[in-house]
CSV table of C-alpha atoms in Angstrom, one decimal:
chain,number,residue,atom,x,y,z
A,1,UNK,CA,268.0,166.1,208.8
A,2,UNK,CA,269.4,162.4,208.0
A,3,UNK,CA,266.8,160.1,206.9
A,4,UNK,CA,267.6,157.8,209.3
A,5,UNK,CA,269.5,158.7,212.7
A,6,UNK,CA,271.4,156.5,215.0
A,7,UNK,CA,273.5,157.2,217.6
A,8,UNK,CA,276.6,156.2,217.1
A,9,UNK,CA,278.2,154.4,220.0
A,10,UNK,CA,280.0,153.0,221.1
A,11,UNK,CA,277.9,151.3,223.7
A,12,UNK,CA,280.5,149.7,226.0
A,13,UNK,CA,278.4,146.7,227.6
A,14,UNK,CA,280.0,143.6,229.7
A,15,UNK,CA,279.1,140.2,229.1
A,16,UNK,CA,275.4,139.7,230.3
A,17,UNK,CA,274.4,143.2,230.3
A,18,UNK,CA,271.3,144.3,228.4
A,19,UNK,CA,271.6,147.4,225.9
A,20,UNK,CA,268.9,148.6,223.6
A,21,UNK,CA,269.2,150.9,220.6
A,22,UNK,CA,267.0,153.1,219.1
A,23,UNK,CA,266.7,154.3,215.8
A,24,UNK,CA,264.5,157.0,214.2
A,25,UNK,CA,263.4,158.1,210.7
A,26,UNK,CA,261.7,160.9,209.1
A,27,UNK,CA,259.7,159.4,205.8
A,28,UNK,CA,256.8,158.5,207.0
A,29,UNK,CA,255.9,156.4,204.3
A,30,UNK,CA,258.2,154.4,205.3
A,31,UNK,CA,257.0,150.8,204.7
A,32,UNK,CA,259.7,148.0,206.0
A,33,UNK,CA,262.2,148.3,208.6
A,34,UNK,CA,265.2,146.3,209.2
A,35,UNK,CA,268.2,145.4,211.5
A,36,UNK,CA,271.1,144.6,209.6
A,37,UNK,CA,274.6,143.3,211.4
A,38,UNK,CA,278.1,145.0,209.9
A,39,UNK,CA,281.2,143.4,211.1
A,40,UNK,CA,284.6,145.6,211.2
A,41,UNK,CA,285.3,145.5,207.1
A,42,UNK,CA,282.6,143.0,206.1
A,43,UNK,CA,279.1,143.2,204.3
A,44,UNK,CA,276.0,143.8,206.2
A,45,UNK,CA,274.0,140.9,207.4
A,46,UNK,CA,270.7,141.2,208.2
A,47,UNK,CA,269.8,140.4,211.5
A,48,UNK,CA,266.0,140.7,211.7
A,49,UNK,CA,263.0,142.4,210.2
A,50,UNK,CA,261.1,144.9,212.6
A,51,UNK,CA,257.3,144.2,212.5
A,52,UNK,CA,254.3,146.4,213.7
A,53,UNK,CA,253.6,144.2,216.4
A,54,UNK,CA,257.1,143.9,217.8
A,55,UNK,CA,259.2,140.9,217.2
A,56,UNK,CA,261.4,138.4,219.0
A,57,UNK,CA,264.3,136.2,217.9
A,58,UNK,CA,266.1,134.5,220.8
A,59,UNK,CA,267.8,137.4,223.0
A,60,UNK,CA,267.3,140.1,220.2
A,61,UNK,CA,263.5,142.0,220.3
A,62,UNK,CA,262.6,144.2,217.6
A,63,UNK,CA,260.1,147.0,218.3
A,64,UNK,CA,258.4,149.7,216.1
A,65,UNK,CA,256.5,153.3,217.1
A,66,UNK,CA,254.9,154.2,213.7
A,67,UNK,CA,253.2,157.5,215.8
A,68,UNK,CA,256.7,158.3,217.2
A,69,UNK,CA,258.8,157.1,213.4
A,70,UNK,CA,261.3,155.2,215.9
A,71,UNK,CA,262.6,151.6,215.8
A,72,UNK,CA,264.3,149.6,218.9
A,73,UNK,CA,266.8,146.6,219.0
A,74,UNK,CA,266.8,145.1,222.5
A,75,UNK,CA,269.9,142.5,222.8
A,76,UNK,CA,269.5,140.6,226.4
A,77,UNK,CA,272.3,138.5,227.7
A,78,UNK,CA,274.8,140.0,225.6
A,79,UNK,CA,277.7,137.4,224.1
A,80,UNK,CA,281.5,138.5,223.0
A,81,UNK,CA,280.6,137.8,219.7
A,82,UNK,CA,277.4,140.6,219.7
A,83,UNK,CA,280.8,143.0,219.0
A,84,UNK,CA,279.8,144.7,215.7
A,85,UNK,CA,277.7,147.7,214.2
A,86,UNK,CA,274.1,147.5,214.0
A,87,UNK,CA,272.8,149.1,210.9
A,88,UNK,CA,268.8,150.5,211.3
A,89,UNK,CA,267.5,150.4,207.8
A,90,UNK,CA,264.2,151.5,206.8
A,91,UNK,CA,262.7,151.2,203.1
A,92,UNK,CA,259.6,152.4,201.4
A,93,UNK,CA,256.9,150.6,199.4
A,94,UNK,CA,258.1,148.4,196.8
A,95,UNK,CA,261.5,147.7,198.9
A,96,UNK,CA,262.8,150.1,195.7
A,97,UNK,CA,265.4,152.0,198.4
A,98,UNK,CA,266.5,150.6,201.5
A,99,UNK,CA,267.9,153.9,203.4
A,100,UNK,CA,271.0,152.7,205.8
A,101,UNK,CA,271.4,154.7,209.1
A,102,UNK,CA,274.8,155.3,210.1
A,103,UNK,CA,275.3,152.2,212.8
A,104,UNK,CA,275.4,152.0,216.2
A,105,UNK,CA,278.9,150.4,217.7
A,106,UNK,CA,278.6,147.7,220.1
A,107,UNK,CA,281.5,146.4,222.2
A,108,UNK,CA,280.8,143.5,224.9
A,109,UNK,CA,284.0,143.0,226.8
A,110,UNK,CA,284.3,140.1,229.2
B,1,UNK,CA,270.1,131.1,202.2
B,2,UNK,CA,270.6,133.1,198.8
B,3,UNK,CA,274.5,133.9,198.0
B,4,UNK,CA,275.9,136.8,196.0
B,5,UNK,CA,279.3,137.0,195.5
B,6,UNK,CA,281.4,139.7,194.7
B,7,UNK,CA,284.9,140.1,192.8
B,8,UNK,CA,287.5,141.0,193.6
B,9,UNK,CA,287.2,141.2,197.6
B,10,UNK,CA,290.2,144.4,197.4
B,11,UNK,CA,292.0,146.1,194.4
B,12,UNK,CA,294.5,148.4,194.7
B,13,UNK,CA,295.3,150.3,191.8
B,14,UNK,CA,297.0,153.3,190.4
B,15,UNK,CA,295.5,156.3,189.5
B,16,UNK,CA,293.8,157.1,186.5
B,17,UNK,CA,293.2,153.5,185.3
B,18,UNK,CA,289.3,151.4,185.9
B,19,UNK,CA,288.4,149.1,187.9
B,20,UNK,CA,285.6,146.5,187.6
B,21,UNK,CA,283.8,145.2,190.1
B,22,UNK,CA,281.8,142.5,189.3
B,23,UNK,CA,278.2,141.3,191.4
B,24,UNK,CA,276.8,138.1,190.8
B,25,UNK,CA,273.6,136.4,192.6
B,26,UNK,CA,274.9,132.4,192.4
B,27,UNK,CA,271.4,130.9,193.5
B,28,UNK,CA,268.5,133.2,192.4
B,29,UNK,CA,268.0,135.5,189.7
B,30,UNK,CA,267.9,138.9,190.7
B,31,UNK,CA,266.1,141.5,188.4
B,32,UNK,CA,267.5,144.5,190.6
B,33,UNK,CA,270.7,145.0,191.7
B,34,UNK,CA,271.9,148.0,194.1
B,35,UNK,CA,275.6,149.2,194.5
B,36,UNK,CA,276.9,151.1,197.7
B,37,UNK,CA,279.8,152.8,199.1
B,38,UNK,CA,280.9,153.1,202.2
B,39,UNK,CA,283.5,154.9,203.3
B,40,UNK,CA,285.0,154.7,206.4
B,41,UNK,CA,283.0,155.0,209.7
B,42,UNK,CA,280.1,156.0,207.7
B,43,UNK,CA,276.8,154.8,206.5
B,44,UNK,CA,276.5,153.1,203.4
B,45,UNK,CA,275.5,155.1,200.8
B,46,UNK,CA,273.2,154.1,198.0
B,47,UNK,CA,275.1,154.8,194.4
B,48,UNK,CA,273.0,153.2,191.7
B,49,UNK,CA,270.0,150.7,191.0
B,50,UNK,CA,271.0,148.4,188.3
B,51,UNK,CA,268.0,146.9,186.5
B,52,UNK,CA,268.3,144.3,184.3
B,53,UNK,CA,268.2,144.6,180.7
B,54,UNK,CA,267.8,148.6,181.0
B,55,UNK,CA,270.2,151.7,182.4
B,56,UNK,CA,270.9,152.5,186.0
B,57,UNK,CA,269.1,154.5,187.9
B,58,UNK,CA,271.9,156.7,189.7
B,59,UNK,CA,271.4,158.4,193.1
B,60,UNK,CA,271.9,162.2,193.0
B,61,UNK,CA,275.7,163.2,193.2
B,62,UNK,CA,277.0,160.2,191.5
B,63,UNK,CA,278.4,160.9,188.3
B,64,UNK,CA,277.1,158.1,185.8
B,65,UNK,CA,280.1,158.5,183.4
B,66,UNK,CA,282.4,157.8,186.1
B,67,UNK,CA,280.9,154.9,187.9
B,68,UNK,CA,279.5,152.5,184.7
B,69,UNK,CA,277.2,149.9,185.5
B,70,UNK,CA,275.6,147.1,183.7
B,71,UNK,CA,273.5,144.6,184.5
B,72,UNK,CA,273.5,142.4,181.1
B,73,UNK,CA,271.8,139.1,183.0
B,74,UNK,CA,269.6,138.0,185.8
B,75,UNK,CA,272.7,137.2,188.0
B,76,UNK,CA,275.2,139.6,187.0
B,77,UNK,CA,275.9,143.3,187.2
B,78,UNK,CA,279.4,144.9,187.2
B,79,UNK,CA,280.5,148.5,188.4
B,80,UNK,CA,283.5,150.2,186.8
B,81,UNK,CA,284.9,153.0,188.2
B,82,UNK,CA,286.6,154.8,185.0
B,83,UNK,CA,289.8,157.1,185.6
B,84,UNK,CA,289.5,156.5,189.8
B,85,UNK,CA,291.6,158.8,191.8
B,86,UNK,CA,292.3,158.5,195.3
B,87,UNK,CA,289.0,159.3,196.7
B,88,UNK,CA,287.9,156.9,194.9
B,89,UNK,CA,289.1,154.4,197.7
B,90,UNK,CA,286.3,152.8,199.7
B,91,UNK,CA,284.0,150.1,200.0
B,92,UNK,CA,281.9,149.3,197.5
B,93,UNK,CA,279.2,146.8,198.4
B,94,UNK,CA,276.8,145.3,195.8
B,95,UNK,CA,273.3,143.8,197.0
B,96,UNK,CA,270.1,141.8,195.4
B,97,UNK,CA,267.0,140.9,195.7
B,98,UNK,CA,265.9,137.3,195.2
B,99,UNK,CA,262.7,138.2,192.7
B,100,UNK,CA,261.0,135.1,194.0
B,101,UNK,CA,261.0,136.2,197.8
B,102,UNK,CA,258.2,138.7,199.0
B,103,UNK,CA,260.5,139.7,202.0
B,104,UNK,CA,262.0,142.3,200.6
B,105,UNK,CA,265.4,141.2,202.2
B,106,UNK,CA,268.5,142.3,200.4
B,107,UNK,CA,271.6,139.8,200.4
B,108,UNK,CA,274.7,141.6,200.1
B,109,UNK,CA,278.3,140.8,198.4
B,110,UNK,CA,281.2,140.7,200.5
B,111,UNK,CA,282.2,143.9,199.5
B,112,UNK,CA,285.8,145.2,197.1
B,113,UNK,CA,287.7,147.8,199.4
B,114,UNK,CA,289.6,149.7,196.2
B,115,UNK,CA,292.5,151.7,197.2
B,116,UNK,CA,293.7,154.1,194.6
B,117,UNK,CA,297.0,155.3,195.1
């Protein structure tokens, strides 16, 4: 079992639409989680941390299930430019090893 | 926000010869440095930990002899891939950690997409 598990996509979503992804990992001493942004052929960028609570930035909400070991992106209102990979990442204490899941493919067409 | 720049952004080269790849943190010093490869439609995969001043730490499966790293400053670390052949080729994507951040965030190079013919 990977030690972090995506689905890959592609989610096919048009302008406006809402899409979630989930993400899931089996360490449970798993510490941080992330969402990081890959564009085709670039570096990742990191698009937000995920926090116990649950976590909002603009149209993107973060959420984290520590009981279930699952963490959600939520994108509302979904823009052209949202087109890209989204990379769960999870680490454990000390940040020592971030562990990348394999990405989930979003396309927004018009 | 912190910068790290990596060189060269793609290197094609023939096989048998090295490449370096070189990973440098321009505004913070960066004790640990991490090198990845992704190849194509697939995750990246952690390859080393590159401490400063001491040896990598290599992930199991990566052959230390092959892919040499060193990390002789605070902002620097450089990966050579010795004798590449062609699968070799693939994305190789350094990161760091800004040492005076408790975030934890990484900041990642542009990446070096090697092609070994």
């Amino acid at each position: 079992r990977k030690e972090v598990e995506q689905d890959p996509g592609p989610f096919n979503v048009p302008e406006g639409a809402t899409v979630a992804f989930n993400c899931t990992y089996s360490n449970s001493a798993s510490q941080s989680f992330f969402w990081y942004r890959q564009d085709c052929r670039k570096e990742p960028k990191l698009l937000m941390s995920v926090y116990s609570s649950g976590n909002e930035d603009g149209r993107f909400t973060a959420q984290l299930n520590r009981a279930s070991q699952y963490i959600s992106l939520l994108i509302r209102d979904s823009k052209l430019s949202d087109s890209a990979t989204y990379l769960c990442v999870v680490t454990t204490t000390g940040f020592q090893k971030l562990v990348f899941g394999t990405g989930t493919r979003l396309l927004v067409s018009p | 926000g912190a910068v790290v720049s990596q060189h060269p952004s793609w290197v094609i080269c023939k096989s048998g010869t090295s490449v370096k790849i070189e990973c440098r943190s321009l505004d913070f010093q960066a004790t640990t440095m991490f090198w990845y490869r992704q190849f194509p439609k697939q995750s990246l995969m952690l390859m080393a930990t590159s401490n400063e001043g001491s040896k990598a730490t290599y992930e199991q499966g990566v052959e230390k002899d092959k892919f040499l790293i060193n990390h002789a400053s605070l902002t620097l670390s450089t990966l050579t891939v010795t004798s590449a052949h062609p699968e070799d080729s693939s994305f190789y994507i350094c990161s760091a950690r800004d040492r005076g951040r408790v975030s934890g965030e990484l900041f990642f190079g542009e990446g070096s997409r090697l092609t070994v013919l």
